[in-house]
mmCIF file of C-alpha atoms in Angstrom:
data_model
loop_
_atom_site.group_PDB
_atom_site.id
_atom_site.type_symbol
_atom_site.label_atom_id
_atom_site.label_comp_id
_atom_site.label_asym_id
_atom_site.label_seq_id
_atom_site.Cartn_x
_atom_site.Cartn_y
_atom_site.Cartn_z
ATOM 1 C CA ALA A 532 33.661 7.216 -60.346
ATOM 2 C CA SER A 533 29.994 7.568 -60.796
ATOM 3 C CA GLY A 534 26.992 9.443 -59.227
ATOM 4 C CA LYS A 535 26.957 6.579 -56.527
ATOM 5 C CA GLY A 536 31.177 6.915 -55.713
ATOM 6 C CA ALA A 537 34.309 6.158 -56.744
ATOM 7 C CA GLY A 538 36.618 2.942 -56.919
ATOM 8 C CA GLY A 539 39.641 1.680 -58.893
ATOM 9 C CA ILE A 540 42.500 -0.791 -58.975
ATOM 10 C CA TRP A 541 46.298 -0.335 -59.017
ATOM 11 C CA PHE A 542 48.515 -2.716 -60.866
ATOM 12 C CA PRO A 543 52.199 -2.177 -59.430
ATOM 13 C CA ALA A 544 55.150 -2.673 -61.444
ATOM 14 C CA PRO A 545 57.679 -5.317 -59.726
ATOM 15 C CA GLN A 546 59.956 -2.044 -58.995
ATOM 16 C CA LEU A 547 57.564 -0.583 -56.590
ATOM 17 C CA ASN A 548 58.420 -1.261 -52.774
ATOM 18 C CA PRO A 549 55.211 -2.111 -50.997
ATOM 19 C CA ARG A 550 54.838 -0.343 -47.733
ATOM 20 C CA GLN A 551 54.477 -2.274 -44.229
ATOM 21 C CA GLY A 552 51.260 -4.232 -44.041
ATOM 22 C CA TYR A 553 51.023 -4.269 -47.931
ATOM 23 C CA SER A 554 52.465 -6.774 -50.371
ATOM 24 C CA GLN A 555 53.400 -6.680 -54.153
ATOM 25 C CA LYS A 556 49.859 -7.351 -55.379
ATOM 26 C CA PRO A 557 47.150 -5.310 -57.409
ATOM 27 C CA VAL A 558 45.321 -2.693 -54.775
ATOM 28 C CA VAL A 559 41.839 -2.428 -55.068
ATOM 29 C CA TRP A 560 39.660 0.408 -53.175
ATOM 30 C CA ARG A 561 36.145 1.988 -53.224
ATOM 31 C CA PHE A 562 34.329 5.043 -51.854
ATOM 32 C CA GLU A 563 30.473 5.733 -51.751
ATOM 33 C CA TRP A 564 29.585 9.261 -51.916
ATOM 34 C CA PRO A 565 27.558 10.381 -49.045
ATOM 35 C CA GLN A 566 23.960 11.761 -49.552
ATOM 36 C CA HIS A 567 24.644 15.268 -49.364
ATOM 37 C CA ILE A 568 27.351 14.742 -52.290
ATOM 38 C CA ILE A 569 24.942 12.755 -54.288
ATOM 39 C CA ASP A 570 22.059 15.596 -53.961
ATOM 40 C CA LYS A 571 23.903 18.106 -55.400
ATOM 41 C CA LEU A 572 25.000 16.039 -58.499
ATOM 42 C CA VAL A 573 23.846 17.759 -61.638
ATOM 43 C CA THR A 574 20.979 15.524 -63.027
ATOM 44 C CA SER A 575 17.760 15.907 -65.473
ATOM 45 C CA GLU A 576 16.111 16.145 -62.295
ATOM 46 C CA ASN A 577 18.411 17.977 -60.543
ATOM 47 C CA PRO A 578 19.557 20.844 -62.872
ATOM 48 C CA SER A 579 20.588 23.449 -60.424
ATOM 49 C CA GLY A 580 23.344 21.098 -58.640
ATOM 50 C CA THR A 581 26.471 22.178 -58.163
ATOM 51 C CA ILE A 582 28.590 18.836 -58.686
ATOM 52 C CA SER A 583 29.188 17.283 -62.049
ATOM 53 C CA ASN A 584 30.059 13.845 -63.106
ATOM 54 C CA SER A 585 33.472 14.973 -64.268
ATOM 55 C CA ASP A 586 33.845 16.863 -60.518
ATOM 56 C CA LEU A 587 33.202 13.449 -58.947
ATOM 57 C CA GLU A 588 35.542 11.562 -61.516
ATOM 58 C CA LEU A 589 38.380 14.301 -60.911
ATOM 59 C CA ALA A 590 37.873 13.531 -57.054
ATOM 60 C CA GLY A 591 38.152 10.139 -57.605
ATOM 61 C CA GLY A 592 41.478 10.662 -59.495
ATOM 62 C CA LEU A 593 43.063 11.959 -56.326
ATOM 63 C CA ILE A 594 41.625 9.163 -54.240
ATOM 64 C CA HIS A 595 43.006 6.763 -56.658
ATOM 65 C CA LEU A 596 46.473 8.354 -56.005
ATOM 66 C CA GLU A 597 46.328 8.403 -52.633
ATOM 67 C CA ALA A 598 45.396 4.394 -53.014
ATOM 68 C CA LEU A 599 49.082 3.655 -54.166
ATOM 69 C CA ALA A 600 50.871 6.363 -51.993
ATOM 70 C CA GLN A 601 49.381 5.035 -48.816
ATOM 71 C CA THR A 602 50.221 0.996 -49.865
ATOM 72 C CA PHE A 603 53.885 1.658 -51.951
ATOM 73 C CA ASP A 604 56.743 3.946 -51.609
ATOM 74 C CA VAL A 605 55.863 6.254 -54.647
ATOM 75 C CA ARG A 606 58.931 8.652 -54.020
ATOM 76 C CA GLU A 607 60.610 9.525 -56.986
ATOM 77 C CA ARG A 608 58.525 7.338 -59.159
ATOM 78 C CA THR A 609 56.528 8.163 -61.858
ATOM 79 C CA LEU A 610 52.465 6.967 -61.802
ATOM 80 C CA LEU A 611 50.448 6.340 -64.495
ATOM 81 C CA SER A 612 46.700 6.854 -63.999
ATOM 82 C CA LYS A 613 43.970 6.241 -66.504
ATOM 83 C CA THR A 614 40.215 7.511 -66.836
ATOM 84 C CA ASP A 615 37.355 7.257 -69.197
ATOM 85 C CA ASN A 616 36.306 10.881 -68.790
ATOM 86 C CA LEU A 617 38.062 13.337 -71.130
ATOM 87 C CA ASN A 618 37.501 16.470 -69.076
ATOM 88 C CA THR A 619 38.919 15.006 -65.781
ATOM 89 C CA LEU A 620 41.844 13.823 -68.066
ATOM 90 C CA PHE A 621 42.638 17.329 -69.624
ATOM 91 C CA TRP A 622 42.147 18.897 -66.158
ATOM 92 C CA GLN A 623 44.799 16.312 -64.521
ATOM 93 C CA ARG A 624 47.362 16.910 -67.371
ATOM 94 C CA LYS A 625 46.914 20.652 -67.246
ATOM 95 C CA GLY A 626 46.862 20.837 -63.325
ATOM 96 C CA SER A 627 44.813 23.703 -63.478
ATOM 97 C CA ALA A 628 41.493 25.069 -64.446
ATOM 98 C CA THR A 629 40.073 28.714 -65.295
ATOM 99 C CA THR A 630 37.180 28.328 -63.213
ATOM 100 C CA GLU A 631 36.036 28.966 -59.602
ATOM 101 C CA LYS A 632 34.208 25.900 -59.356
ATOM 102 C CA VAL A 633 35.464 22.369 -57.843
ATOM 103 C CA PRO A 634 38.018 21.396 -60.383
ATOM 104 C CA SER A 635 39.845 24.412 -59.080
ATOM 105 C CA HIS A 636 39.657 23.292 -55.273
ATOM 106 C CA LEU A 637 40.588 19.722 -56.051
ATOM 107 C CA LEU A 638 43.417 20.632 -58.635
ATOM 108 C CA ARG A 639 45.028 22.336 -55.598
ATOM 109 C CA LEU A 640 44.861 19.436 -53.777
ATOM 110 C CA PHE A 641 46.465 17.490 -56.384
ATOM 111 C CA GLY A 642 49.455 20.005 -56.070
ATOM 112 C CA ILE A 643 49.877 19.694 -52.492
ATOM 113 C CA HIS A 644 49.504 15.755 -52.739
ATOM 114 C CA GLN A 645 52.104 15.337 -55.504
ATOM 115 C CA ARG A 646 54.361 17.679 -53.747
ATOM 116 C CA TYR A 647 54.261 15.554 -50.119
ATOM 117 C CA HIS A 648 54.712 12.227 -51.377
ATOM 118 C CA ARG A 649 57.086 13.342 -53.943
ATOM 119 C CA TYR A 650 55.924 11.223 -57.161
ATOM 120 C CA VAL A 651 55.619 12.417 -60.875
ATOM 121 C CA SER A 652 51.947 11.829 -62.003
ATOM 122 C CA ARG A 653 51.116 11.175 -65.661
ATOM 123 C CA HIS A 654 47.363 10.796 -66.837
ATOM 124 C CA ASP A 655 46.169 8.817 -69.800
ATOM 125 C CA TYR A 656 42.809 7.786 -71.523
ATOM 126 C CA ILE A 657 41.120 4.392 -71.385
ATOM 127 C CA PRO A 658 37.679 3.954 -73.384
ATOM 128 C CA GLY A 659 34.699 3.056 -70.647
ATOM 129 C CA GLU A 660 34.423 -0.492 -72.693
ATOM 130 C CA SER A 661 38.198 -1.060 -71.371
ATOM 131 C CA ASN A 662 37.352 -0.171 -67.867
ATOM 132 C CA PRO A 663 35.412 -2.819 -66.213
ATOM 133 C CA LEU A 664 37.299 -3.087 -63.075
ATOM 134 C CA ALA A 665 37.089 0.453 -62.344
ATOM 135 C CA ASP A 666 33.422 0.706 -63.124
ATOM 136 C CA GLY A 667 32.139 -2.379 -61.244
ATOM 137 C CA LEU A 668 34.136 -1.040 -58.265
ATOM 138 C CA SER A 669 32.579 2.536 -58.278
ATOM 139 C CA ARG A 670 29.015 1.306 -58.703
ATOM 140 C CA ASP A 671 28.344 -2.230 -57.064
ATOM 141 C CA PHE A 672 28.084 -1.125 -53.533
ATOM 142 C CA ASN A 673 25.252 -3.585 -52.893
ATOM 143 C CA LEU A 674 28.098 -6.432 -53.251
ATOM 144 C CA THR A 675 30.610 -7.092 -50.493
ATOM 145 C CA TRP A 676 34.170 -7.082 -51.257
ATOM 146 C CA ASP A 677 34.310 -11.192 -51.687
ATOM 147 C CA GLU A 678 31.217 -11.000 -53.951
ATOM 148 C CA GLN A 679 32.591 -7.646 -56.109
ATOM 149 C CA MET A 680 35.966 -9.506 -56.506
ATOM 150 C CA GLU A 681 34.178 -12.592 -57.772
ATOM 151 C CA VAL A 682 32.180 -10.617 -60.498
ATOM 152 C CA LEU A 683 35.525 -9.000 -61.575
ATOM 153 C CA ALA A 684 37.592 -12.372 -61.562
ATOM 154 C CA PRO A 685 37.220 -12.986 -65.208
ATOM 155 C CA HIS A 686 39.124 -9.481 -65.667
ATOM 156 C CA LEU A 687 42.020 -9.813 -63.600
ATOM 157 C CA PRO A 688 45.162 -11.877 -64.947
ATOM 158 C CA THR A 689 45.292 -13.454 -61.212
ATOM 159 C CA PRO A 690 41.942 -13.193 -60.013
ATOM 160 C CA ARG A 691 42.819 -14.494 -56.150
ATOM 161 C CA GLU A 692 45.749 -11.986 -55.607
ATOM 162 C CA TYR A 693 44.724 -8.338 -54.501
ATOM 163 C CA GLN A 694 44.657 -6.416 -51.319
ATOM 164 C CA ILE A 695 42.115 -3.923 -50.442
ATOM 165 C CA TRP A 696 42.869 -0.291 -49.201
ATOM 166 C CA THR A 697 40.076 1.844 -47.597
ATOM 167 C CA PRO A 698 40.907 5.678 -47.611
ATOM 168 C CA THR A 699 40.759 7.254 -44.129
ATOM 169 C CA GLU A 700 38.086 9.967 -42.884
ATOM 170 C CA GLU A 701 40.504 12.761 -42.524
ATOM 171 C CA PHE A 702 41.432 12.499 -46.134
ATOM 172 C CA MET A 703 37.859 12.147 -47.402
ATOM 173 C CA ASP A 704 36.951 15.029 -45.458
ATOM 174 C CA ALA A 705 39.242 17.155 -47.415
ATOM 175 C CA ILE A 706 37.965 15.696 -50.589
ATOM 176 C CA LEU A 707 34.472 16.491 -49.954
ATOM 177 C CA GLY A 708 35.155 19.899 -48.641
ATOM 178 C CA ALA A 709 36.927 20.523 -51.902
ATOM 179 C CA LEU A 710 33.441 19.149 -53.625
ATOM 180 C CA LEU A 711 31.613 21.365 -51.853
ATOM 181 C CA ARG A 712 34.067 24.176 -53.088
ATOM 182 C CA LYS A 713 35.427 24.765 -49.261
ATOM 183 C CA ARG A 714 39.183 25.735 -49.238
ATOM 184 C CA VAL A 715 40.511 23.234 -46.822
ATOM 185 C CA PRO A 716 43.838 23.793 -45.178
ATOM 186 C CA PRO A 717 46.783 21.546 -46.825
ATOM 187 C CA GLU A 718 47.258 19.552 -43.745
ATOM 188 C CA SER A 719 43.998 18.225 -43.557
ATOM 189 C CA LEU A 720 45.056 16.434 -46.823
ATOM 190 C CA ILE A 721 48.441 14.849 -45.490
ATOM 191 C CA VAL A 722 48.144 11.318 -44.260
ATOM 192 C CA ALA A 723 51.487 10.205 -43.485
ATOM 193 C CA PRO A 724 52.058 6.535 -44.871
ATOM 194 C CA SER A 725 53.596 3.737 -43.048
ATOM 195 C CA GLN A 726 57.560 2.909 -43.734
ATOM 196 C CA PRO A 727 58.180 0.717 -46.425
ATOM 197 C CA ALA A 728 58.769 -2.584 -46.110
ATOM 198 C CA PRO A 729 62.389 -4.039 -45.633
ATOM 199 C CA VAL A 730 64.146 -4.767 -49.059
ATOM 200 C CA ALA A 731 65.849 -8.345 -49.113
ATOM 201 C CA ARG A 732 67.916 -6.978 -51.938
ATOM 202 C CA PRO A 733 68.662 -3.745 -53.616
ATOM 203 C CA PRO A 734 65.989 -2.685 -56.073
ATOM 204 C CA SER A 735 66.593 -3.960 -59.919
ATOM 205 C CA GLY A 736 66.469 -0.896 -61.255
ATOM 206 C CA SER A 737 63.825 1.281 -63.375
ATOM 207 C CA PRO A 738 62.149 -0.036 -66.064
ATOM 208 C CA THR A 739 64.109 -0.189 -69.563
ATOM 209 C CA LEU A 740 62.893 2.526 -71.303
ATOM 210 C CA THR A 741 64.913 4.719 -73.768
ATOM 211 C CA TRP A 742 64.331 8.092 -73.732
ATOM 212 C CA PRO A 743 66.194 10.346 -76.504
ATOM 213 C CA SER A 744 67.405 13.666 -75.176
ATOM 214 C CA ALA A 745 66.705 15.830 -78.309
ATOM 215 C CA PRO A 746 62.875 16.766 -78.847
ATOM 216 C CA TYR A 747 62.334 16.384 -82.601
ATOM 217 C CA SER A 748 59.185 18.770 -82.703
ATOM 218 C CA LYS A 749 57.350 21.091 -80.408
ATOM 219 C CA PRO A 750 54.797 19.322 -77.891
ATOM 220 C CA SER A 751 51.895 20.877 -79.925
ATOM 221 C CA ARG A 752 52.951 18.486 -82.550
ATOM 222 C CA ALA A 753 53.517 15.474 -80.313
ATOM 223 C CA LYS A 754 51.113 12.970 -81.386
ATOM 224 C CA PHE A 755 49.382 10.231 -79.594
ATOM 225 C CA GLU A 756 47.807 7.017 -80.320
ATOM 226 C CA LYS A 757 44.144 7.178 -81.134
ATOM 227 C CA TYR A 758 41.692 5.201 -78.981
ATOM 228 C CA THR A 759 38.178 4.084 -80.311
ATOM 229 C CA SER A 760 35.982 2.603 -77.824
ATOM 230 C CA SER A 761 35.967 -1.408 -78.095
ATOM 231 C CA ASP A 762 35.501 -4.245 -76.141
ATOM 232 C CA GLN A 763 38.748 -5.761 -77.720
ATOM 233 C CA ASP A 764 40.761 -3.079 -76.365
ATOM 234 C CA PHE A 765 40.684 -4.671 -73.081
ATOM 235 C CA CYS A 766 43.789 -7.383 -72.534
ATOM 236 C CA LYS A 767 44.048 -8.522 -68.854
ATOM 237 C CA GLU A 768 47.565 -9.728 -70.161
ATOM 238 C CA LYS A 769 48.844 -6.516 -70.209
ATOM 239 C CA LEU A 770 48.319 -5.777 -66.484
ATOM 240 C CA ARG A 771 50.848 -8.535 -65.362
ATOM 241 C CA PRO A 772 53.706 -6.690 -63.413
ATOM 242 C CA SER A 773 56.068 -8.022 -66.266
ATOM 243 C CA GLU A 774 53.972 -5.939 -68.928
ATOM 244 C CA ILE A 775 53.506 -2.630 -66.438
ATOM 245 C CA PRO A 776 56.555 -0.670 -67.823
ATOM 246 C CA LEU A 777 55.667 -1.002 -71.066
ATOM 247 C CA GLY A 778 52.602 1.064 -70.780
ATOM 248 C CA LEU A 779 54.711 4.109 -70.272
ATOM 249 C CA SER A 780 55.590 3.816 -73.700
ATOM 250 C CA ARG A 781 52.814 5.740 -74.879
ATOM 251 C CA LEU A 782 53.328 8.589 -73.220
ATOM 252 C CA LYS A 783 56.907 9.548 -74.982
ATOM 253 C CA VAL A 784 57.125 12.387 -76.908
ATOM 254 C CA THR A 785 58.051 12.252 -80.246
ATOM 255 C CA TYR A 786 62.039 12.466 -80.369
ATOM 256 C CA GLY A 787 64.910 13.143 -82.954
ATOM 257 C CA SER A 788 67.651 14.936 -84.394
ATOM 258 C CA VAL A 789 67.341 18.659 -84.577
ATOM 259 C CA PRO A 790 69.500 21.085 -86.990
ATOM 260 C CA ARG A 791 71.813 22.905 -85.490
ATOM 261 C CA ARG A 792 71.010 26.554 -85.504
ATOM 262 C CA PRO A 793 72.645 29.244 -87.371
ATOM 263 C CA ARG A 794 74.916 31.753 -85.168
ATOM 264 C CA ALA A 795 73.017 34.859 -87.076
ATOM 265 C CA TRP A 796 69.533 35.423 -85.200
ATOM 266 C CA GLY A 797 68.729 38.447 -87.570
ATOM 267 C CA PRO A 798 69.637 40.367 -90.703
ATOM 268 C CA ARG A 799 73.472 40.787 -90.743
ATOM 269 C CA SER A 800 74.990 44.516 -90.288
ATOM 270 C CA ARG A 801 77.490 46.051 -92.788
#
């Protein structure tokens, strides 16, 4: 997301079943913020604004999840969404905020959305230099869709294969209300998706990932890979459907064997 608007792209794994009217192709979307939202953005010229860029990024993250929920059957699936904004990342991972400002209103909607669509969301970081697709979709509103996708074509593994999704007015009213710190009713966020498309054959199953059962260390000790911003971090070959399940490997918590605890939990009595 940016001060102009929000946008993103989903690369669905082959195990996801598209909904009626959609197909097994990447999903692109974008939304331009209305002027009354832009006018409340905190900038050097408007230090008394009530909406930060991180707030807009968080709002974009929820629209991003709605894009996939409306185009694919995400029930009982794990969704991996990435952002280049660290504030947004930790809000999404925590699911709550110790504030009464915009994030608390948006995170409430995150919980309602996840409960209704029955998915598990995971969130990760992507350096800004490695995020040209979402950056272009959230900024270049002067371009038509054909012009926009032509500009982004060098970053896509299959430039001609994509489908466009547009958020509904009802859903965006709920998002904009949260940005204005309004407690919107839960039903205003709910947009019933179309039915999944008929499946010609049974799904091939879940991605082949091995998840050991015994935790090796406390979650606080779990170490993730370090990221450094670099133009070489972006690799469009990793965006092919066959490579998507591998992207979940980084979210594994360190696992291994744990010694059996002794029966005695304290000093023995005589």
